[in-house]
Coordinates of C-alpha atoms in Angstrom, one line a residue:
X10 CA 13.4 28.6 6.8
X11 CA 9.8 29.2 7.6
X12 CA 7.2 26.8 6.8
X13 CA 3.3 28.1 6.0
X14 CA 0.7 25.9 5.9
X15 CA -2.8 26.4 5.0
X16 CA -2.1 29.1 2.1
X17 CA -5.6 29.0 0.2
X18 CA -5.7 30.0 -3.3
X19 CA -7.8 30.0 -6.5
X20 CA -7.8 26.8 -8.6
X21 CA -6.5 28.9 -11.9
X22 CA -4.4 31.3 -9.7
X23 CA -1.0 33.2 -11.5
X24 CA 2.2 32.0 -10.3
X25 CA 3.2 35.7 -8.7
X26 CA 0.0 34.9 -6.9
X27 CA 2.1 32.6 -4.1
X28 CA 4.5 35.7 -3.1
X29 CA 1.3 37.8 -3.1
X30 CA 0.3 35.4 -0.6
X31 CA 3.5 34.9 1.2
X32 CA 3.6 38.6 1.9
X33 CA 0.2 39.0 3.0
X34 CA 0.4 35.9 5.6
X35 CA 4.0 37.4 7.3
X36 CA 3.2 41.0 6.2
X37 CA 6.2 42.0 4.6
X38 CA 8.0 43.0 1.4
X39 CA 9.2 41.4 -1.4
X40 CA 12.7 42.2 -0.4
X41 CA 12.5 40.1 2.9
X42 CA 11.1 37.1 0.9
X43 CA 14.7 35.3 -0.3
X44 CA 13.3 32.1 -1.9
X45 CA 10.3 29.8 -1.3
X46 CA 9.5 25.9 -2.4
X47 CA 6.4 24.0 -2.5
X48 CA 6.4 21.3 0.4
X49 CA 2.9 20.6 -0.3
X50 CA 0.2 21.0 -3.0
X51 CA -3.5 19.7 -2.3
X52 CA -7.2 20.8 -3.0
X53 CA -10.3 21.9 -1.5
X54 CA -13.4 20.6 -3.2
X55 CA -15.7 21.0 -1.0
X56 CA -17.4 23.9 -3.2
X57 CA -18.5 22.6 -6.3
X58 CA -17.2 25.4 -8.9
X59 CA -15.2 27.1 -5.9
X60 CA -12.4 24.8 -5.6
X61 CA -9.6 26.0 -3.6
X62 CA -6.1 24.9 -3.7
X63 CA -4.3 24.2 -0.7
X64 CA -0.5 25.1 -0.6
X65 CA 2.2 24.2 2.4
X66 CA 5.6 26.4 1.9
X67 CA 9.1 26.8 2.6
X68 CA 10.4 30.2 2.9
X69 CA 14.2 31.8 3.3
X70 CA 13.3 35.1 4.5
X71 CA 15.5 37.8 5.9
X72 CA 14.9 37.9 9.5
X73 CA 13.6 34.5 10.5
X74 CA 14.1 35.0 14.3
X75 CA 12.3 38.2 14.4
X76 CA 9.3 36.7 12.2
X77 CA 8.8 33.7 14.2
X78 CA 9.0 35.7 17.4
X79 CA 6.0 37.6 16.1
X80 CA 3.7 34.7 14.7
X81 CA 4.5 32.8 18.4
X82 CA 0.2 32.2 18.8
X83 CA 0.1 30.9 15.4
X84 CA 0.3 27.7 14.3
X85 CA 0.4 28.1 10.3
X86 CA 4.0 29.7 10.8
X87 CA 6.9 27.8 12.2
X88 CA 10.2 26.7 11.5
X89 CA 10.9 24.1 8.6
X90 CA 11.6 20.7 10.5
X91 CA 14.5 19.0 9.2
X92 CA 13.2 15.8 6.5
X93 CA 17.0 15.2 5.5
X94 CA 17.6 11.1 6.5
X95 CA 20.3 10.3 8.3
X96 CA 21.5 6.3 8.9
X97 CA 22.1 5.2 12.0
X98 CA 24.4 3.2 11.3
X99 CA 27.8 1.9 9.4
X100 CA 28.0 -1.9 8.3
X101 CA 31.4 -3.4 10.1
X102 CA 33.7 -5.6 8.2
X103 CA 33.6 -8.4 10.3
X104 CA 29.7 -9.1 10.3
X105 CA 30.2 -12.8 9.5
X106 CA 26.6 -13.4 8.5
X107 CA 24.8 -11.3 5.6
X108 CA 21.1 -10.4 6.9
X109 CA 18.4 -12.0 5.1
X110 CA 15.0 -10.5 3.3
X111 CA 12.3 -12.2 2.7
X112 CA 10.1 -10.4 0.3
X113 CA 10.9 -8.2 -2.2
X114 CA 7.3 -6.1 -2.1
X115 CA 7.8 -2.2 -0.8
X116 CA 8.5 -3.5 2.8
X117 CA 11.6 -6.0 1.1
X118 CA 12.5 -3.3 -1.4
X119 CA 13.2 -0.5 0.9
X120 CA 14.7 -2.4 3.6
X121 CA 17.1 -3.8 1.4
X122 CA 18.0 -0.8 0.1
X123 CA 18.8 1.4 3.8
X124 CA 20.9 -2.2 4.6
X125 CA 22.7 -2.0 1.0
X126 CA 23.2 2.2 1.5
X127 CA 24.4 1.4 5.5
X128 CA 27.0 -1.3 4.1
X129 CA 26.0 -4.5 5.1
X130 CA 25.1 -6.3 2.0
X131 CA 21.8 -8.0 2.0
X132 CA 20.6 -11.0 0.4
X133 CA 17.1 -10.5 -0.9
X134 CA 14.7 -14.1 -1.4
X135 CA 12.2 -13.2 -3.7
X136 CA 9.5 -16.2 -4.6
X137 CA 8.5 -14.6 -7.6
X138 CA 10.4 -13.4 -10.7
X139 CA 12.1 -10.1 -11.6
X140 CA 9.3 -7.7 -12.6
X141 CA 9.3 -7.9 -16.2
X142 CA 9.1 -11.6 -16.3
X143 CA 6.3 -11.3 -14.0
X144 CA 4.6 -8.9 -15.8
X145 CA 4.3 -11.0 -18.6
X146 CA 2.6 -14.7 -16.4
X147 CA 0.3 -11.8 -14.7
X148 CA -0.8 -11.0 -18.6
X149 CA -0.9 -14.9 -19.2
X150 CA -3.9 -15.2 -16.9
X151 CA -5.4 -11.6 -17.8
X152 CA -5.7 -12.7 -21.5
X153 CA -5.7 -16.8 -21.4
X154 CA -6.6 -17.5 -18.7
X155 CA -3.1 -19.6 -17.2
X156 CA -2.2 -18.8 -13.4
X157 CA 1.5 -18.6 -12.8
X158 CA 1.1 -19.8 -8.4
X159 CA 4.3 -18.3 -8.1
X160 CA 4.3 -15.2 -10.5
X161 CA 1.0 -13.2 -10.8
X162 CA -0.4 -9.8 -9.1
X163 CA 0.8 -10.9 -5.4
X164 CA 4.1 -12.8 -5.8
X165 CA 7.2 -11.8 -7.6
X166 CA 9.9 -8.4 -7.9
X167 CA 7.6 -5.0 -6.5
X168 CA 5.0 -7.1 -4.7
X169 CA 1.2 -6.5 -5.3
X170 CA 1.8 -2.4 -5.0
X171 CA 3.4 -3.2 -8.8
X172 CA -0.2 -3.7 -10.0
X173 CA -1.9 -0.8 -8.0
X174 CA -2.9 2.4 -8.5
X175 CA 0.5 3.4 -7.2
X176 CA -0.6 5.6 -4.4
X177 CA 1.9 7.2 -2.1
X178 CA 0.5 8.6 0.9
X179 CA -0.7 7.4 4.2
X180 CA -2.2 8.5 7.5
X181 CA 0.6 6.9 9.3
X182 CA 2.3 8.6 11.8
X183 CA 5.5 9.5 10.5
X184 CA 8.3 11.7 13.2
X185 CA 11.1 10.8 11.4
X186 CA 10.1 11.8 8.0
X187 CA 10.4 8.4 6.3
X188 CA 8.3 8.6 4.3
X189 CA 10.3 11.8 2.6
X190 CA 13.3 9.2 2.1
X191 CA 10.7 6.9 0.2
X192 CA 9.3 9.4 -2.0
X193 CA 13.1 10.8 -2.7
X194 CA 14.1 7.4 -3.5
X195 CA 11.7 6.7 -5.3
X196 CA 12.1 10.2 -7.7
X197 CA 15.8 9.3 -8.2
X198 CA 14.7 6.1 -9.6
X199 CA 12.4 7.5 -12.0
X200 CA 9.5 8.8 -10.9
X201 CA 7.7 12.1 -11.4
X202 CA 9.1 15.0 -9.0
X203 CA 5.7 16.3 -8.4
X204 CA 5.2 13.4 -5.8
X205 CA 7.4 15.1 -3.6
X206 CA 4.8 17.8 -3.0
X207 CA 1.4 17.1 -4.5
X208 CA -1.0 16.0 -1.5
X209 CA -2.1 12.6 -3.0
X210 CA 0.8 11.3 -5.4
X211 CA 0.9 8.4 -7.3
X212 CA 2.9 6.7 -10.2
X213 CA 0.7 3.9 -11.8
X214 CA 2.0 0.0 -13.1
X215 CA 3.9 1.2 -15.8
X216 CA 6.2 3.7 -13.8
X217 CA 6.2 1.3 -11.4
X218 CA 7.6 -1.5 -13.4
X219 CA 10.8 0.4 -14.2
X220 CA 11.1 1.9 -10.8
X221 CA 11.8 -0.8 -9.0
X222 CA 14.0 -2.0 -11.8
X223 CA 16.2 0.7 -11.1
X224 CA 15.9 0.3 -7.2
X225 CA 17.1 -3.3 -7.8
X226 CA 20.2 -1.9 -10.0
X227 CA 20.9 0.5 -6.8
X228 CA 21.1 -2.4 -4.1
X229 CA 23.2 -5.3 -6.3
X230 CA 25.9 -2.1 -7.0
X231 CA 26.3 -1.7 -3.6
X232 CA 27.1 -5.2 -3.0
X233 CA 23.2 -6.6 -2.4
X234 CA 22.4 -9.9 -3.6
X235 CA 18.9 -10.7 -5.1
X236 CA 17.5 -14.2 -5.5
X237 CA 14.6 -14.3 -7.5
X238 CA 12.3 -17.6 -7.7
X239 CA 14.1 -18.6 -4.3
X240 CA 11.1 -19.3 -1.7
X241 CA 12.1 -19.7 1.9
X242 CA 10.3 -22.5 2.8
X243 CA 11.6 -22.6 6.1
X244 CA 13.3 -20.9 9.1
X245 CA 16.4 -22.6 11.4
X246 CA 15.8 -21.6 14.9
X247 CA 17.7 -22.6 18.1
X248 CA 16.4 -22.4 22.0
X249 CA 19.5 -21.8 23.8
X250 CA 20.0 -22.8 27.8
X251 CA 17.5 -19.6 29.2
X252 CA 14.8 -20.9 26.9
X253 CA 15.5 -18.2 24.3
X254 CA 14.7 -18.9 20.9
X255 CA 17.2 -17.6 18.1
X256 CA 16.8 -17.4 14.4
X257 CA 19.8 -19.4 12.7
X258 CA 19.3 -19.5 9.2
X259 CA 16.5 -19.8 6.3
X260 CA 16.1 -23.0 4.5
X261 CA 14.8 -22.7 0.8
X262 CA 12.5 -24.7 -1.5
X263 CA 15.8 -26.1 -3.0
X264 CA 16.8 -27.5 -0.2
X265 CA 19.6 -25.2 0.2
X266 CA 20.0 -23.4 3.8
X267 CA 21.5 -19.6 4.4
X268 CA 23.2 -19.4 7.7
X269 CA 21.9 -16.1 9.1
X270 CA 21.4 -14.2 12.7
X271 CA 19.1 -11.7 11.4
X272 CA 15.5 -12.4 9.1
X273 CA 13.6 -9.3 8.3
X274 CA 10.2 -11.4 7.1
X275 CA 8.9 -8.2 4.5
X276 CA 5.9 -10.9 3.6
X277 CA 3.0 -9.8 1.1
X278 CA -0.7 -10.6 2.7
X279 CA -0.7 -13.3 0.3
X280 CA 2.3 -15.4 1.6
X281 CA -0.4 -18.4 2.8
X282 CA 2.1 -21.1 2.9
X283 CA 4.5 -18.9 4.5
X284 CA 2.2 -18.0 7.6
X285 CA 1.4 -22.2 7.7
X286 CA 5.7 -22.4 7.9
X287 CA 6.0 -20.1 10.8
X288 CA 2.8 -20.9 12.6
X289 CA 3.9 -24.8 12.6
X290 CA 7.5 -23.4 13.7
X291 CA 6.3 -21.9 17.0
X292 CA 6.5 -17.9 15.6
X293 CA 4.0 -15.9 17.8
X294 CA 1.0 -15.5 15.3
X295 CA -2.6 -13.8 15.9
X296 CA -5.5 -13.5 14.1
X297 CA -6.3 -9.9 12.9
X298 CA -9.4 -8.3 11.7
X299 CA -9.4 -7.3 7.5
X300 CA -12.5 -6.2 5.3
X301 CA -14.0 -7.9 2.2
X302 CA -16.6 -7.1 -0.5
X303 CA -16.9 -6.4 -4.3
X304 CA -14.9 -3.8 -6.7
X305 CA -17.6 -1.4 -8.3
X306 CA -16.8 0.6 -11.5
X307 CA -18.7 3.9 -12.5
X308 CA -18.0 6.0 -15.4
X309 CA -15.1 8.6 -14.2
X310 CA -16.8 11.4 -16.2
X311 CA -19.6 10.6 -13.3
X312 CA -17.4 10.6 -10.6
X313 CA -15.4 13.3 -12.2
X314 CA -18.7 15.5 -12.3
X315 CA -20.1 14.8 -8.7
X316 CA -17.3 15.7 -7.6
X317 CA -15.3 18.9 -9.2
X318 CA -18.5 20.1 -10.8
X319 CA -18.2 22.5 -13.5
X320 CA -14.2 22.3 -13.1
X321 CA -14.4 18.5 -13.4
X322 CA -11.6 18.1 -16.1
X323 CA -8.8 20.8 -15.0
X324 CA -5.2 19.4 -15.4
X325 CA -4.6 20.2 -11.8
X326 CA -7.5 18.4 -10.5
X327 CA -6.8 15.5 -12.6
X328 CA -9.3 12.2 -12.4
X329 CA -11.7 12.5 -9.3
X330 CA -11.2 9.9 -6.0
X331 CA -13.8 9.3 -3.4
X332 CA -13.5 7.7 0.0
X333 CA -16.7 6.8 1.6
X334 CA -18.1 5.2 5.1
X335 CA -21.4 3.7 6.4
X336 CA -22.2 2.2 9.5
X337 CA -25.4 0.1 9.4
X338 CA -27.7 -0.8 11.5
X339 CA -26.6 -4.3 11.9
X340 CA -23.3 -2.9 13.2
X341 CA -21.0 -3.3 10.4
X342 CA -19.4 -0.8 8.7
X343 CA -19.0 -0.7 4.9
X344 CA -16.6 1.2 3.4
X345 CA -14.7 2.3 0.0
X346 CA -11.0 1.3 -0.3
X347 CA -7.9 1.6 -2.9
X348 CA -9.8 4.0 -5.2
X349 CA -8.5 4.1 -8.7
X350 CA -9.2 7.0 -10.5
X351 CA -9.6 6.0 -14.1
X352 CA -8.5 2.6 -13.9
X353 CA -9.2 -0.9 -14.2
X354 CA -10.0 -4.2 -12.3
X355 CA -7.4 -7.2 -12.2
X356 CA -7.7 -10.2 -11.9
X357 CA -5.7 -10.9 -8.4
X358 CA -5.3 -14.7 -7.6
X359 CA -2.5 -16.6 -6.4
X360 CA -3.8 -20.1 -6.1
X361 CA -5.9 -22.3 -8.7
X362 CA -9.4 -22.5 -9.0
X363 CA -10.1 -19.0 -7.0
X364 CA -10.8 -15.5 -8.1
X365 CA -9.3 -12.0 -6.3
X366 CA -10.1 -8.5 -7.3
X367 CA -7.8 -6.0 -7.2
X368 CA -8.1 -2.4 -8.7
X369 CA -5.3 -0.9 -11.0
X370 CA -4.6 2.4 -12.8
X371 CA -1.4 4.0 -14.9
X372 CA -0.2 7.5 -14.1
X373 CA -2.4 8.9 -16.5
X374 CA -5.1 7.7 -14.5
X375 CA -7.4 8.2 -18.4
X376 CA -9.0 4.7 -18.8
X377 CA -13.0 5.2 -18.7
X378 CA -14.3 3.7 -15.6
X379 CA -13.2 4.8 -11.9
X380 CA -13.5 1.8 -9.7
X381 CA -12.7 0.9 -6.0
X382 CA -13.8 -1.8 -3.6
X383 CA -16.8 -1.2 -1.1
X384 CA -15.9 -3.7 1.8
X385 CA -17.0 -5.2 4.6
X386 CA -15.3 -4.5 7.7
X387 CA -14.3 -8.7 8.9
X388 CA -13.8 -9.4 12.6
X389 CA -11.5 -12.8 13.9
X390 CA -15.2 -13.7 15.2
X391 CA -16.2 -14.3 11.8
X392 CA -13.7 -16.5 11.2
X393 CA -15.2 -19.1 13.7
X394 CA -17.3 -21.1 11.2
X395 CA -14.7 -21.5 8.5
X396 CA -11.8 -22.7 11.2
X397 CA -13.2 -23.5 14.8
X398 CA -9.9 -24.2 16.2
X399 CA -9.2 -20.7 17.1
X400 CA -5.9 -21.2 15.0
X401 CA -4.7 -17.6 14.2
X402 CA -4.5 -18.5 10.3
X403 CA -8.6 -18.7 10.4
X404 CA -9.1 -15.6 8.3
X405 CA -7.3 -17.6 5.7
X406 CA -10.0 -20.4 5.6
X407 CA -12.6 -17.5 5.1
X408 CA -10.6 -15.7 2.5
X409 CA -10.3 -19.2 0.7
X410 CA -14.0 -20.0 0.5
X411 CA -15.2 -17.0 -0.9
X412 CA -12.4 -17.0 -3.4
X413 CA -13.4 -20.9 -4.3
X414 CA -17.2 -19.3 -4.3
X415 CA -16.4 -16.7 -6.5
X416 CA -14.3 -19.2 -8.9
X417 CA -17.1 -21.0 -8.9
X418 CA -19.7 -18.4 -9.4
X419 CA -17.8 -17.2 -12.6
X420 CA -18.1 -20.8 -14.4
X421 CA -14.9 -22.3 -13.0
X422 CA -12.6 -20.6 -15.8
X423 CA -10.8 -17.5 -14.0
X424 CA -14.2 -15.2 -15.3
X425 CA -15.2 -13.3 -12.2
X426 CA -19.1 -13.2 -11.2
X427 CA -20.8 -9.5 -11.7
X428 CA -23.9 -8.0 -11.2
X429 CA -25.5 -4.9 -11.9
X430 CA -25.1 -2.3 -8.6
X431 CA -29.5 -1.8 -9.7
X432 CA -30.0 -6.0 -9.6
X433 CA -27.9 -6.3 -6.6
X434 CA -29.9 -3.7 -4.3
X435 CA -33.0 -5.0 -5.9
X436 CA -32.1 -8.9 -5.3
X437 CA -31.9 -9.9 -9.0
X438 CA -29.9 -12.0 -11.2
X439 CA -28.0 -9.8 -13.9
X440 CA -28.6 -11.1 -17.5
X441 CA -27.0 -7.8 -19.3
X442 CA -24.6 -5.2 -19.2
X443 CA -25.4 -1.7 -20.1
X444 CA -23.3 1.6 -20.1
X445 CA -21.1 0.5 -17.7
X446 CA -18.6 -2.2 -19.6
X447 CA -16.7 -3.7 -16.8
X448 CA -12.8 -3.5 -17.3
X449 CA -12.0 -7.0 -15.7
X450 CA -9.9 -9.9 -17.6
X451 CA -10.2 -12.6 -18.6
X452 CA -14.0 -11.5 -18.2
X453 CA -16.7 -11.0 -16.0
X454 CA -19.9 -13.3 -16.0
X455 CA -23.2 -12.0 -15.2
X456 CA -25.2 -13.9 -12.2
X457 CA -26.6 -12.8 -8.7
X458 CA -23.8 -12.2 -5.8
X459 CA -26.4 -12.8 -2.8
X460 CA -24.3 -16.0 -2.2
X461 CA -21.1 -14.2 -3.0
X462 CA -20.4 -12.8 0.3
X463 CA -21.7 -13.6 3.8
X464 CA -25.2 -12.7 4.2
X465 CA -23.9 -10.3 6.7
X466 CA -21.9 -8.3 4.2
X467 CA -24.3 -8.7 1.9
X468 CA -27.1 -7.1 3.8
X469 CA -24.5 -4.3 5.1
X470 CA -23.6 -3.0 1.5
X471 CA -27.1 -2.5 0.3
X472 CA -27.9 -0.9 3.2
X473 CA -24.6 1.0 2.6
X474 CA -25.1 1.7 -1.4
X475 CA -27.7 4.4 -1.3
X476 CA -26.4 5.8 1.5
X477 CA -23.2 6.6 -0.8
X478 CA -25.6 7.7 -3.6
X479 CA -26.9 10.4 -1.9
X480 CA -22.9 11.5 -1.0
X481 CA -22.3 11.0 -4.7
X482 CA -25.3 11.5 -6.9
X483 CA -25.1 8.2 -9.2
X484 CA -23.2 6.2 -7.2
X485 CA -25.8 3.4 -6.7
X486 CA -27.0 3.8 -11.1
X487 CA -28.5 1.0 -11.9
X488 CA -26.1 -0.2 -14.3
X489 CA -22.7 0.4 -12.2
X490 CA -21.3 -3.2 -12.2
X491 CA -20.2 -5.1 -8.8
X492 CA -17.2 -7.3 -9.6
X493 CA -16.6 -10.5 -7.1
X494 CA -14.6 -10.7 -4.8
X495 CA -12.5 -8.1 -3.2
X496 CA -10.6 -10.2 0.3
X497 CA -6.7 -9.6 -0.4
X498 CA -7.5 -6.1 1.5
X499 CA -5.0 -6.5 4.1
X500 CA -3.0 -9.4 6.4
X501 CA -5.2 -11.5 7.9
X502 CA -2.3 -12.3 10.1
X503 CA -0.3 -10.5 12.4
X504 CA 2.9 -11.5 13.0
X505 CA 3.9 -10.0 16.7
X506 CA 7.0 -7.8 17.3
X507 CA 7.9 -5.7 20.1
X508 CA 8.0 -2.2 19.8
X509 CA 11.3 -1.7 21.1
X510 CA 14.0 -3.4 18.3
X511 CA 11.0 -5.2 16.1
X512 CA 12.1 -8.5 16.9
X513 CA 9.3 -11.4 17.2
X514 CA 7.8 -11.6 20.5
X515 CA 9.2 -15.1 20.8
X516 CA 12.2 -15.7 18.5
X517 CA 15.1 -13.3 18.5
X518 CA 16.7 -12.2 15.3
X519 CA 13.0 -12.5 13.3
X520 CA 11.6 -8.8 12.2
X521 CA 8.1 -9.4 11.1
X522 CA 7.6 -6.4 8.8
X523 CA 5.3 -4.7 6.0
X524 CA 2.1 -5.5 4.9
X525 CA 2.4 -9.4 5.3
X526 CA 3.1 -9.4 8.8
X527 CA 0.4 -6.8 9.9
X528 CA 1.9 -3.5 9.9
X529 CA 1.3 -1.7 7.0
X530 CA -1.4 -0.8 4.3
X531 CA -0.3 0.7 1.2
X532 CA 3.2 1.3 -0.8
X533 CA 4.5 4.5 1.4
X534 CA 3.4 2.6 4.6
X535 CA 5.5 -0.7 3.7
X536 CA 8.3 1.5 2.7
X537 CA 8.3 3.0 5.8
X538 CA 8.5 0.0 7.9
X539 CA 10.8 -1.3 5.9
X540 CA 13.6 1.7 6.8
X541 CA 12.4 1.4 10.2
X542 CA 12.9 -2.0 10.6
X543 CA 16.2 -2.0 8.4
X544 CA 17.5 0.6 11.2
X545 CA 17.1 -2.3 14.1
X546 CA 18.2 -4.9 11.9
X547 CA 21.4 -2.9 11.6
X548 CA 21.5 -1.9 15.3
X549 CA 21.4 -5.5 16.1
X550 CA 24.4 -6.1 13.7
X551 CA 26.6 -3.8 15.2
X552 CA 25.6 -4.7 19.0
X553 CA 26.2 -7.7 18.5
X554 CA 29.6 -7.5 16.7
X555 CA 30.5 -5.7 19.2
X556 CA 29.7 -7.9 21.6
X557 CA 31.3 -10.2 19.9
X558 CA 34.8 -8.5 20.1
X559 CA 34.8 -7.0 23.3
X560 CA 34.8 -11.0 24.8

């Protein structure tokens, strides 16, 4: 097959339209074209009222060879790469010890799963509960305000993407077409096909929810075992005679121990207690750089507007996203992140007496307000006044004084502080809401953020807010609401590997992996690293097996 990219077309073009353009871009006749699928469906919206969409095909045609031959010089025809997955692997019948996951987020999830499809039979530690259960404590603090430590937005069955927007696409680079086994596995447990092939798919909580339920199903019937409200509090590691440290086992809160040789740590960026574990256990840790600010919510219909124009509404088009930068003057950058398109804010926190934002949407993506979080970019420098000791679990001792901050600044009952995007800029205490209703529960509680953030941050997104508005005309309206505070934005830990087999840098048999550890951003990304380090976990397996036998 032949694959065409960059096949531009009107918004409200006819179907018979696509082999119109098929012909035109080879130059041929209907009777050469055999068949053609959509690979890929986004849009061009850079012309308000003009709006192009985008189209990348597959096409059987009738002499490939020939065709190809003649469209050498161009780049938008070439042959269809092969996306089909192939494991590398089979699971042996004498692997004495079952490989462990810790984590059962996208990262857990997915790695679980290529282990359970390749035959060796994981056993999966989740903290938290299965997703249903958790679902219900996250709503327990939503709408009465009662934190569940160990069963909220971050911990428990799914991991925090459960409460997302759901997005599933990334800027990672991806040669082995991973992320086409995600999105396939995901669409045969439940989810819309059109993810396959629309340019920026996404699914929503509720989608979510029974997903991974069906996921779950998937790995226990192929011999998986899943723990939930097991926390692995700790990790049994030998140094043998060359100095080498090995992972031997994972000890859990209960006291009871797993005897394993292989540990893929799928950790969510909120796994605080976790990081403490390994860091006091000698596991090579380093401080890494994350971003922190406020969620802001607009009226969609705005956003909508600004950016589709007069075709603002069109099924295809669906809700309007943004994604904005500024780099100010006092060298920070400030930037939009996780976007969600007719959604709402959550209420994020995993530990008492703090408050975490955290943006959410369903598939329908048809709640009133658009909201994302407009961060600061943080560097390990920062972390220097919060934790001097140049420990590389710093970044936690910022996150957790701005959450306390924010706790506080809300009147100490799980409220989150607000002010008006207007007040803000203007350096003003907030006394009233006005068309703008913000969407956060249990509530949001009008004061001045100046003491919110670092005065850094502070200074770097109102420098940063008009900038945007003149990107998208509104965006800095006085009555847009700033909700306090957005720090769960990634790791602020990274937990080393080597690039060769993912191990640790310093303790064999340990695959740091996901968002936890500092190598992913987003649900596609985790699931991606989790096949990727599922595939060495497995190659260890069998070396080592092998090994094993030929002595």
């Amino acid at each position: 097959m032949l694959r065409l990219t960059d096949i531009k077309l009107p918004l409200d073009h006819a179907e018979e339209a696509l082999v119109a353009a098929i012909r035109t871009k080879l130059h041929v006749g209907s009777q050469a074209i055999r068949g053609y699928r959509i690979f890929r469906r986004g849009y061009d919206a850079r012309k308000r009222g003009a709006i192009q969409l985008i189209y990348t095909l597959d096409v059987e045609v009738a002499d490939e060879a020939k065709l190809l031959l003649r469209y050498t010089d161009d780049p938008h025809v070439r042959p269809t790469p092969d996306t089909n997955y192939r494991f590398v692997t089979r699971g042996t019948k004498g692997m004495i010890h079952r490989p462990v996951v810790i984590g059962m987020g996208p990262c857990g999830l997915f790695a679980g799963l290529i282990l359970a499809q390749m035959g060796f039979r994981p056993i999966i530690l989740e903290r938290g509960k299965a997703v249903r259960e958790r679902t219900k404590d996250t709503w327990d603090l939503w709408r009465k305000r009662n934190l569940h430590p160990e069963s909220n937005v971050q911990f428990g069955e799914g991991g925090a993407g459960t409460f997302s927007d759901g997005k599933l696409y990334s800027q990672i680079s991806d040669p082995h077409h991973y992320g086409r086994k995600v999105l396939a596995e995901f669409v045969k447990a439940g989810a819309p096909e059109e993810i396959i092939y629309v340019s920026k798919p996404h699914i929503g909580t509720f989608r979510l929810v029974t997903m991974v339920e069906s996921m779950r199903n998937t790995i226990e019937s192929l011999g998986g075992e899943i723990r939930f409200e097991h926390r692995a509090d700790d990790l049994h590691i030998e140094t043998d005679a060359q100095g080498i440290r090995h992972v031997r086992g994972v000890v859990l809160a209960n006291g009871e121990q797993i005897r394993t040789d292989h540990v893929v740590l799928a950790l969510g960026h909120s796994a605080r207690d976790t990081f403490e574990m390994l860091h006091k256990r000698g596991v090579y840790l380093e401080a890494k750089p994350f971003s922190m600010g406020f969620r802001v919510e607009h009226p969609q219909s705005m956003i909508d507007r600004a950016r589709f124009g007069p075709q603002a509404g069109h099924p295809l088009l669906g809700a309007a996203d943004y994604k904005l930068v500024h780099h100010c003057r006092n060298g920070r950058s400030v930037y939009s992140f996780c976007m969600c398109p007719g959604g709402t804010v959550v209420a994020a926190t995993s530990e008492p007496g703090h408050v975490v934002t955290n943006g959410m949407s369903q598939y329908s993506r048809n709640e009133r307000n658009a909201n994302a979080a407009i961060v600061v970019g943080i560097e390990p420098s920062d972390f220097i006044p919060y934790d001097g000791s140049g420990s590389p679990l710093a970044g936690i001792a910022l996150q957790r004084h701005w959450e306390s901050r924010a706790f506080e600044l809300g009147g100490g009952t799980y409220e989150a502080p607000g002010q008006l995007v207007g007040d803000f800029i203007a350096g003003r205490p907030s006394t009233a809401f006005g068309e703008v209703q913000p969407s956060y529960q249990p509530g949001v509680h009008l004061t001045d953020l100046t003491s919110a953030l670092p005065d850094y941050a502070v200074e770097a997104i109102r420098e940063a807010m008009p900038a945007f508005d003149r990107k998208i005309k509104g965006f800095a309206q006085h009555d847009a609401i700033f909700t306090a505070v957005e720090t769960r934005t990634s790791s602020p830990v990274r937990v080393r590997r080597n690039d060769v087999d993912y191990q640790s840098l310093n303790t064999c048999g340990l695959f740091p992996a996901g968002e936890g550890a500092g190598y992913a951003g987003g649900i596609l990304s985790a699931g991606v690293d989790g096949i990727r380090v599922a595939e060495a976990v497995a190659l260890s397996i069998v070396g080592m097996h092998q090994e094993t036998y030929a002595h």
